[in-house]
Tab-separated table of C-alpha atoms in Angstrom:
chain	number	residue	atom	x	y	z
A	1	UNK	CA	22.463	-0.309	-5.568
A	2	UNK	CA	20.653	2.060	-7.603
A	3	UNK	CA	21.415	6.099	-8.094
A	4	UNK	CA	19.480	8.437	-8.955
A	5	UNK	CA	21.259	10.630	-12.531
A	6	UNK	CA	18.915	13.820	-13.030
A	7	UNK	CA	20.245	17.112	-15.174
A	8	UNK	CA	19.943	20.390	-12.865
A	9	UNK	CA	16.926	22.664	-13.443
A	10	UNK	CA	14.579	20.002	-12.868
A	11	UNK	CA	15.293	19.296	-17.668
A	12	UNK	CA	14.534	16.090	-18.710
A	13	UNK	CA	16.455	12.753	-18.825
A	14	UNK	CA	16.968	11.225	-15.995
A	15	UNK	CA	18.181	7.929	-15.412
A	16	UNK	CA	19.515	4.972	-12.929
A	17	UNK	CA	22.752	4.210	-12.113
A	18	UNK	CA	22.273	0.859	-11.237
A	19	UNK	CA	25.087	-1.732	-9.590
A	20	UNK	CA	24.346	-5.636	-9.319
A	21	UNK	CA	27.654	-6.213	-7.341
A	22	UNK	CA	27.108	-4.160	-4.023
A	23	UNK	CA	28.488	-1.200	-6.298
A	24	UNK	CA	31.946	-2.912	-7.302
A	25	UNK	CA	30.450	-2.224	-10.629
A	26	UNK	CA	27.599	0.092	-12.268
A	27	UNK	CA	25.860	0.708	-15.580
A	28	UNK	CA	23.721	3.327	-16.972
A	29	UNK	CA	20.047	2.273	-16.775
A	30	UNK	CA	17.320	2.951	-19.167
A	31	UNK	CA	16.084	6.346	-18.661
A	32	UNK	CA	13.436	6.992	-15.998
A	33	UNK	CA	9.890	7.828	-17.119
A	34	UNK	CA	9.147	11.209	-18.167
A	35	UNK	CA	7.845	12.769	-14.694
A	36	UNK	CA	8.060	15.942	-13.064
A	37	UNK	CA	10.891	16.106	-9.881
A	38	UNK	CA	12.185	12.472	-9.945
A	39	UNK	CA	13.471	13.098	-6.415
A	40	UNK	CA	14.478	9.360	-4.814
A	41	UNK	CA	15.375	6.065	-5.731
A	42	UNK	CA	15.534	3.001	-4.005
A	43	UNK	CA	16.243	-0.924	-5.510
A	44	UNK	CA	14.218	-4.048	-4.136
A	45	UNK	CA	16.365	-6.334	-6.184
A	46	UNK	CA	18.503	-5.730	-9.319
A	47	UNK	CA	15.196	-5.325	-11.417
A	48	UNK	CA	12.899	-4.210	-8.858
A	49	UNK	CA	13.343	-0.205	-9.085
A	50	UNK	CA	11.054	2.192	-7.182
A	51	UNK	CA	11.236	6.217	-7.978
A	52	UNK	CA	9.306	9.020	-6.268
A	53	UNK	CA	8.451	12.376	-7.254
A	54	UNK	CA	7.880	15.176	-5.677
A	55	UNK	CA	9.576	18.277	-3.979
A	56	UNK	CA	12.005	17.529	-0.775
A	57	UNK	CA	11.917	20.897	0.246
A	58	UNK	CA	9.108	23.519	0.463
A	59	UNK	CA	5.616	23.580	1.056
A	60	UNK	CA	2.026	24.281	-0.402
A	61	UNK	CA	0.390	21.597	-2.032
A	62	UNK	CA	1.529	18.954	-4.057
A	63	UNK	CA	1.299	15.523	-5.468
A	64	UNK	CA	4.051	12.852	-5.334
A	65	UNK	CA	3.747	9.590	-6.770
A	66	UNK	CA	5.699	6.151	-6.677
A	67	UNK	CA	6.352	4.738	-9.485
A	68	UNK	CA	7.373	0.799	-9.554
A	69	UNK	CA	9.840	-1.198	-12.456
A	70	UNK	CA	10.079	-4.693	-12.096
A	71	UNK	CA	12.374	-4.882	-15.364
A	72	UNK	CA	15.163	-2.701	-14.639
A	73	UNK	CA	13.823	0.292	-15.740
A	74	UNK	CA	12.382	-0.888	-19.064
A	75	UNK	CA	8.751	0.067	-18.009
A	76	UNK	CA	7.153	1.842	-15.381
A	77	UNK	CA	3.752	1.898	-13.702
A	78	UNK	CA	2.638	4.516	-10.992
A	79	UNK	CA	2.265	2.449	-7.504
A	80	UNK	CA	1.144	4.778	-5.500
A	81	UNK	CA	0.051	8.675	-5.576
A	82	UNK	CA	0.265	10.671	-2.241
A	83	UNK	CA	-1.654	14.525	-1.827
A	84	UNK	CA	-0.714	16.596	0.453
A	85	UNK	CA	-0.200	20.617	1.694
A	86	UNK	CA	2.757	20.878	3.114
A	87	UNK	CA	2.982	23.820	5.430
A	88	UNK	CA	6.531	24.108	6.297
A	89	UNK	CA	9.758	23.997	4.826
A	90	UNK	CA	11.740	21.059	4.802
A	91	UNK	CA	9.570	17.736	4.000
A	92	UNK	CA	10.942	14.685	4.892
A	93	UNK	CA	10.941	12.592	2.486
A	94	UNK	CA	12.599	8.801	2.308
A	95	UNK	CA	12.652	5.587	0.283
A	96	UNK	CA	14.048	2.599	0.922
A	97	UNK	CA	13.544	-1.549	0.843
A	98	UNK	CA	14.825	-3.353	3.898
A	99	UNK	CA	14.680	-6.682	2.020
A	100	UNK	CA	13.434	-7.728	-1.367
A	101	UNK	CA	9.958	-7.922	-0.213
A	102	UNK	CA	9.433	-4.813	2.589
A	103	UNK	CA	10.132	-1.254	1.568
A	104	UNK	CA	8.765	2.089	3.147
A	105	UNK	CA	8.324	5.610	1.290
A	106	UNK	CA	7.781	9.128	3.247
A	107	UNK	CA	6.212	11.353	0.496
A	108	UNK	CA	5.442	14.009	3.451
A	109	UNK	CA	5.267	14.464	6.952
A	110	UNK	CA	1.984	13.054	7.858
A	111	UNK	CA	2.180	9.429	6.661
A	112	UNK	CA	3.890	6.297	5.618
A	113	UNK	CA	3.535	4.116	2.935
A	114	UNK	CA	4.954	0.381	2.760
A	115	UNK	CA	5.124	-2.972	1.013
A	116	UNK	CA	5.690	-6.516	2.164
A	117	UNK	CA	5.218	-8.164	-1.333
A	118	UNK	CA	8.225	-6.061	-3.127
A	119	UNK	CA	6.589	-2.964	-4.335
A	120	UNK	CA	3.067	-4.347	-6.175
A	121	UNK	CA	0.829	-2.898	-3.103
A	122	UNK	CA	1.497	0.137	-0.953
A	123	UNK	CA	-0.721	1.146	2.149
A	124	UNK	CA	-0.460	4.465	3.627
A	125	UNK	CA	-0.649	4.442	7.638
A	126	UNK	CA	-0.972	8.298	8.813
A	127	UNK	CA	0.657	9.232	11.205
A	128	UNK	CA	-2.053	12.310	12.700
């Protein structure tokens, strides 16, 4: 299990809650990178961590991007970036592993990205 621990007002600081016993039991993670709108969270594995950023709700343009720790939150790369213009309130947006290997990520309405090798690639399929 992880959680996602962000201050209001979009401040800095963020961090993981993160549970290696189905949630019987938790600890503070290390703090998430410093990004803009850390918005969902979603664990592969107790050190596989995937965030995303981005708004959930509005619409105009913007960019959210996935970023991938395979140390518990130590370090951080950016897996995948995703452009869009939204043009309606109330983006969908959703990230989640199904196993330790295949996870899926909705940045916005128009697409899908996934994994099958635990969160090293991610392919967008659109959905126009």
């Amino acid at each position: 299990f992880a959680g996602l621990c962000s201050p209001h007002m979009g401040t800095p600081g963020a961090f993981a809650a993160i549970s290696t016993d189905a949630g019987a039991s938790g600890q503070s993670g290390n703090a998430l990178p410093s990004v803009r709108r850390p918005s969902l969270i979603a664990a592969a594995s107790p050190t596989t961590l995937a965030v995303s950023t981005g708004p959930t709700a509005g619409s105009g343009p913007f960019t959210a991007k996935l970023l991938m720790s395979t140390d518990a939150g130590r370090h951080w790369h950016v897996a995948a970036t995703d452009h869009q213009h939204l043009t309606r309130a109330g983006t969908p947006a959703w990230l989640g592993f199904q196993s330790a290997r295949a996870g899926r990520w909705i940045a916005d309405p128009h697409g899908i990205w996934t994994t099958l090798d635990g969160g090293t690639h991610w392919t967008r399929a659109s959905l126009r």
